Short mmCIF file of C-alpha atoms and ligand atoms in Angstrom, two decimals:
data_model
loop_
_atom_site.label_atom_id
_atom_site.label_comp_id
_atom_site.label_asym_id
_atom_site.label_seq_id
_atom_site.Cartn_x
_atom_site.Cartn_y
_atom_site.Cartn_z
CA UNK A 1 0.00 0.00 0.00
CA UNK A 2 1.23 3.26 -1.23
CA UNK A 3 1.60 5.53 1.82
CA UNK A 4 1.54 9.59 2.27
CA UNK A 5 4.98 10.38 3.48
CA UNK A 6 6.14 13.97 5.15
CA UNK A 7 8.07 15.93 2.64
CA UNK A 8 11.73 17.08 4.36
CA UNK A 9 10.13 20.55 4.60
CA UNK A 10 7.38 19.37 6.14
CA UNK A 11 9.75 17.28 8.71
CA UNK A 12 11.36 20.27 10.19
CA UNK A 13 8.49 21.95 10.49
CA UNK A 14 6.85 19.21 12.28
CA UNK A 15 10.20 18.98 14.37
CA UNK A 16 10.51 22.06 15.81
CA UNK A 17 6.69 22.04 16.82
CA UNK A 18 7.42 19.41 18.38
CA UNK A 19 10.56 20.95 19.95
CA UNK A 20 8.35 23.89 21.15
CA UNK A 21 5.91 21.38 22.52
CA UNK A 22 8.48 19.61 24.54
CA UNK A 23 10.05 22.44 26.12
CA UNK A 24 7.18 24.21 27.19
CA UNK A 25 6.00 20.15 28.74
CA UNK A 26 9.05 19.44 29.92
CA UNK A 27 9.56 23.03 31.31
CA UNK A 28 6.62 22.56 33.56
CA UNK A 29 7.87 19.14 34.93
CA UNK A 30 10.85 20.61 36.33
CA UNK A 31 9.75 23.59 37.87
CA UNK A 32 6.31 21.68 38.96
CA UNK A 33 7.10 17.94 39.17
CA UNK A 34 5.96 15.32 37.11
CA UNK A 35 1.98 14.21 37.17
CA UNK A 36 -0.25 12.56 35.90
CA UNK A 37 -1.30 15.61 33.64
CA UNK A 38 2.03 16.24 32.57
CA UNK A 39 2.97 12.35 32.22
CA UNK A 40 0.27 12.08 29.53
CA UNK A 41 1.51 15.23 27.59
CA UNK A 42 4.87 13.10 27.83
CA UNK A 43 3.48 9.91 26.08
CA UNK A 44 1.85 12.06 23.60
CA UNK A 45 5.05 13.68 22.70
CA UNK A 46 7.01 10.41 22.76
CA UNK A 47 4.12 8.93 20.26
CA UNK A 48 4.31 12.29 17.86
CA UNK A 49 8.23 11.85 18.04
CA UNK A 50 8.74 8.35 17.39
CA UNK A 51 5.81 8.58 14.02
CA UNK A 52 7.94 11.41 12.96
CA UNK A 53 11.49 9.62 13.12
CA UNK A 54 9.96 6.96 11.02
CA UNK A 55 8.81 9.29 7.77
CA UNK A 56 11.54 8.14 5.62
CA UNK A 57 12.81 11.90 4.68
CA UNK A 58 13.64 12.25 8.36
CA UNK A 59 17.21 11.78 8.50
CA UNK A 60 17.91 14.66 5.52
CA UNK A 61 15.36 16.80 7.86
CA UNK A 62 17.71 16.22 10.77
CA UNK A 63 20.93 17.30 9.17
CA UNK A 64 20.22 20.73 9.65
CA UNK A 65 18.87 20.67 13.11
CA UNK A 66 20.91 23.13 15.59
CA UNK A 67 17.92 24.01 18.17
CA UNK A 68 20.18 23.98 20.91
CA UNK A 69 19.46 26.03 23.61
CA UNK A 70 18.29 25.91 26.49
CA UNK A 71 20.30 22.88 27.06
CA UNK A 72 18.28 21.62 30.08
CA UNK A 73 14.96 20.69 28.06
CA UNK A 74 16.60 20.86 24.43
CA UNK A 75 18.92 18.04 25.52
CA UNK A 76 16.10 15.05 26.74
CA UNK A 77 14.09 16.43 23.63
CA UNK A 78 17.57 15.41 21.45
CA UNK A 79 17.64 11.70 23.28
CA UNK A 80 13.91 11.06 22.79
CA UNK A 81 14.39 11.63 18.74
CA UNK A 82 18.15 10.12 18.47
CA UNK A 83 16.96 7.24 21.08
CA UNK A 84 14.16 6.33 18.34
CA UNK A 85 15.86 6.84 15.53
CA UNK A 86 18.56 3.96 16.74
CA UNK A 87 15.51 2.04 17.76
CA UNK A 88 14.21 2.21 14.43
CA UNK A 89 17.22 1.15 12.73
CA UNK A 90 18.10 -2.18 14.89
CA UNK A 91 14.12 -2.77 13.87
CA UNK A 92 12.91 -2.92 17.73
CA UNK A 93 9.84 -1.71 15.90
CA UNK A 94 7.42 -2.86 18.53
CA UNK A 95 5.20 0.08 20.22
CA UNK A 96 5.85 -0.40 23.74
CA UNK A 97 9.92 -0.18 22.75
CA UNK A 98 9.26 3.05 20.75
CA UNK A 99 7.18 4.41 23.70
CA UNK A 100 9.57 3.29 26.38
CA UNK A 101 12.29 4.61 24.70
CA UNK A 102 10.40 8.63 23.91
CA UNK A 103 9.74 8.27 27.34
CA UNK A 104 12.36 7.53 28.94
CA UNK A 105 14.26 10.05 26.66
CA UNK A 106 12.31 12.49 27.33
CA UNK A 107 12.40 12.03 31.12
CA UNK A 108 15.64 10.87 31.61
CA UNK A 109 17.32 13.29 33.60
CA UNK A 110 13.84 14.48 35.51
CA UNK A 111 15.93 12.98 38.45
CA UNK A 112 18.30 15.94 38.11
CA UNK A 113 15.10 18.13 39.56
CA UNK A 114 16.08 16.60 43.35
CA UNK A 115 19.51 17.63 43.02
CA UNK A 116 20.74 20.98 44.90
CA UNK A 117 21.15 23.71 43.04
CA UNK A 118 24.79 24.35 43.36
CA UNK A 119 25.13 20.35 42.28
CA UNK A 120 22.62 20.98 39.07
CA UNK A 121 24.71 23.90 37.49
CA UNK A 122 27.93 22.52 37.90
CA UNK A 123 29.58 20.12 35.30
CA UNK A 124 30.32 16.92 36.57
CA UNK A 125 34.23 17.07 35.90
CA UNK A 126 34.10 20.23 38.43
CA UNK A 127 32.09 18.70 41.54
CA UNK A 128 33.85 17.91 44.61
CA UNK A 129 33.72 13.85 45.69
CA UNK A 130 30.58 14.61 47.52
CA UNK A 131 28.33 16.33 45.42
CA UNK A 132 29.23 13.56 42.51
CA UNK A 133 27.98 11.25 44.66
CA UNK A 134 24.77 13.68 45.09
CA UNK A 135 24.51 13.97 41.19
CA UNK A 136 25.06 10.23 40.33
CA UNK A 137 22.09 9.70 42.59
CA UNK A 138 19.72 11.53 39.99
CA UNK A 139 19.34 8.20 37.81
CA UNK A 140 17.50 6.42 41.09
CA UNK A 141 15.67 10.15 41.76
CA UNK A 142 14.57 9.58 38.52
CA UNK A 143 13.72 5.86 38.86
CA UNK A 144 11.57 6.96 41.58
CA UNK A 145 9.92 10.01 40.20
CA UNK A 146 8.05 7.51 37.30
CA UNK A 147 7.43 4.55 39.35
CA UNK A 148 4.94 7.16 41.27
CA UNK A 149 3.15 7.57 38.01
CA UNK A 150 1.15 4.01 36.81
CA UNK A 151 0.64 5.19 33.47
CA UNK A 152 4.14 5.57 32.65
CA UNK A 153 5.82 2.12 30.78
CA UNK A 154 7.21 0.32 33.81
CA UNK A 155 10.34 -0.44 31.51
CA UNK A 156 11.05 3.38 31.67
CA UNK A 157 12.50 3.10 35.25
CA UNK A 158 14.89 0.74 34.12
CA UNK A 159 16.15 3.34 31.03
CA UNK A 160 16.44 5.85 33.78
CA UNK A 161 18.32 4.32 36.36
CA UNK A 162 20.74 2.71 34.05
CA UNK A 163 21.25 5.76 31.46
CA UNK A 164 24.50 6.20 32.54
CA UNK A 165 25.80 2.26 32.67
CA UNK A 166 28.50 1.69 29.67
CA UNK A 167 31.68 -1.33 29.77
CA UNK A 168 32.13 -1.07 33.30
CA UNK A 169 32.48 2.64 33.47
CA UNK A 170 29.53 4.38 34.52
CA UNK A 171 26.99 4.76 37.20
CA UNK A 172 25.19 4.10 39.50
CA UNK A 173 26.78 0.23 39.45
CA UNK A 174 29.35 0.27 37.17
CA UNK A 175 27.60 -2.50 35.02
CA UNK A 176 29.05 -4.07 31.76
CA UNK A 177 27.41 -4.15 28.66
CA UNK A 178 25.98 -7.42 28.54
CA UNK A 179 24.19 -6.37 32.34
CA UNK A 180 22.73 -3.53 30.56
CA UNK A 181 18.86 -3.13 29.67
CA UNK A 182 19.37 -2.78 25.94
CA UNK A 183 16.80 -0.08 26.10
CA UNK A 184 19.03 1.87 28.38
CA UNK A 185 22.33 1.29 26.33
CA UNK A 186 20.26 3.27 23.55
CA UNK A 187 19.02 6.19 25.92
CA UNK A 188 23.45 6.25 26.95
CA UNK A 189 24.27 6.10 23.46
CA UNK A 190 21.75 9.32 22.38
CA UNK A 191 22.66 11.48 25.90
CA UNK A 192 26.35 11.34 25.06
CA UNK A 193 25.87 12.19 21.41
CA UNK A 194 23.22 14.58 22.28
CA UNK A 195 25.63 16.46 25.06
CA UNK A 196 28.57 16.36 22.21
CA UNK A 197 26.71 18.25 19.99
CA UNK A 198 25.32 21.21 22.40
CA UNK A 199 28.56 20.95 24.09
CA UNK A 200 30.90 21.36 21.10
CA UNK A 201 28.43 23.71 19.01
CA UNK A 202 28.00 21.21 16.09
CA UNK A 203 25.78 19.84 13.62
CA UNK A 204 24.54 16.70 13.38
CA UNK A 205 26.25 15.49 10.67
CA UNK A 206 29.33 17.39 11.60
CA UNK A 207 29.17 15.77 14.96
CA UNK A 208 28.71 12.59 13.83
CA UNK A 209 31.90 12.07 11.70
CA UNK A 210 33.94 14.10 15.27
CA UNK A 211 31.95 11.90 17.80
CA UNK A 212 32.90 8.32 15.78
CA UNK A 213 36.38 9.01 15.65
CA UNK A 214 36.72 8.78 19.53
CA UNK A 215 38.10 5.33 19.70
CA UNK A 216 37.32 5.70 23.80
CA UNK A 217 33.96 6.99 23.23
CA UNK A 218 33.11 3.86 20.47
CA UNK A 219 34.50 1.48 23.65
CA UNK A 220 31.58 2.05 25.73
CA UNK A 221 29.28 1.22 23.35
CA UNK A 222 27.94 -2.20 21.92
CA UNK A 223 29.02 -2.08 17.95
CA UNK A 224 25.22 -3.20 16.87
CA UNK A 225 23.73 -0.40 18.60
CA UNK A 226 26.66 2.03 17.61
CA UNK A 227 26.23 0.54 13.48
CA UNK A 228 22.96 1.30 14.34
CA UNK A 229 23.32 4.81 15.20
CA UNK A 230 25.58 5.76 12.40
CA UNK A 231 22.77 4.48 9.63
CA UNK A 232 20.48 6.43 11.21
CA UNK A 233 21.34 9.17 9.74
CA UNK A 234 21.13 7.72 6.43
CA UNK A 235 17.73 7.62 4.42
CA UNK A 236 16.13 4.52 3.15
CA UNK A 237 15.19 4.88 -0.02
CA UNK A 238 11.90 2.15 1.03
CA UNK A 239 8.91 3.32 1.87
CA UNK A 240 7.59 2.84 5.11
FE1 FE2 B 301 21.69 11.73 33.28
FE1 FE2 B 302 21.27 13.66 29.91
#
């Protein structure tokens, strides 16, 4: 069956709505705390997101995105989309993955809305031992937050207490790869790639090419979801 697809004009413009949206939802959620209200404008968004990654002129769309500030709600908006577009691409096609995985990127850091102040502005590399402690706690703050909330996907507390788990290196346990909920590998994946764009000022495609050549970065990573990643951002020429 021959089906209506988005134009790539048509894509951005439906992207940056949806960036708007997002901002202003996720805006309210950490000034006001997630409920149920604001939960369901969350799986909404997370539903319009994923349908969107999956028009087939998507990835050309993306190449020109550079909506990066304010970096506290631009950047979960950034995992939600790269999260499903990596999703798409290994074929975990099912709806509760795509909705798990808008979700939880979406929400992932809503744990970072416990923290003190003084921890939340402060880049990890400058905190003193204690308040890293304090900040690694926001994965399980943010465990917490959505288990309060029924109709959030119960597999989104898993993405957000393991978001920052990669080979043995991260937090909260220091988990390797194969102890990883693949679902939360994908969230890591999209939050580092997400941060190295805002961070370093780049474009997506730009980024891409910089953020593959860091043998160190590639290392925390599981190839298939990294292969993954990197097609992405290349369009299939089927239709959907
Ligand atoms: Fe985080
Ligand atoms: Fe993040």
């Amino acid at each position: 069956m021959k089906v209506i697809q988005y134009s790539e004009e048509v894509c951005r413009e439906r992207l940056e709505l949806l960036r708007v949206e997002a901002l202003k939802t996720l805006g309210t959620i950490y000034e006001a705390g997630l409920d149920h209200a604001s939960a369901g404008k969350i799986i909404t968004l997370a539903t319009s997101i994923s349908d969107l990654v999956g028009e087939r002129d998507f990835p050309t769309a993306i190449r020109e995105f550079r909506e990066y500030a304010p970096f506290p709600l631009t950047h979960p908006f950034m995992v939600a989309f790269l999260g499903l577009m990596i999703c798409k691409k290994l074929d975990w096609n099912s709806d509760r993955t795509l909705l798990a995985v808008g979700v939880g990127g979406l929400l992932h850091d809503v744990g970072m809305t416990k923290l003190p102040e003084h921890v939340k502005a402060t880049h990890p590399n400058d905190l003193s031992p204690e308040d890293l402690v304090q900040y690694h706690k926001h994965c399980e703050h943010g465990m917490n937050i959505v288990a309060a909330i029924p109709i959030i996907p119960v597999a989104v507390q898993q993405i957000l207490y393991q978001h920052h788990e990669n080979s043995g290196k991260g937090f909260p346990q220091g988990l390797t790869n194969v102890k990883v909920y693949p679902l939360a590998k994908v969230v890591c994946l999209s939050d580092r790639f997400a941060r190295f764009l805002i961070l370093n000022e780049l474009g997506p495609i730009e980024g891409l090419k910089k953020f593959v050549a860091v043998k160190e970065e590639l290392q925390l990573h599981d190839p298939e979801i990294v292969r993954a990643f990197i097609k992405s951002f290349i369009k299939d020429e089927k239709t959907r």
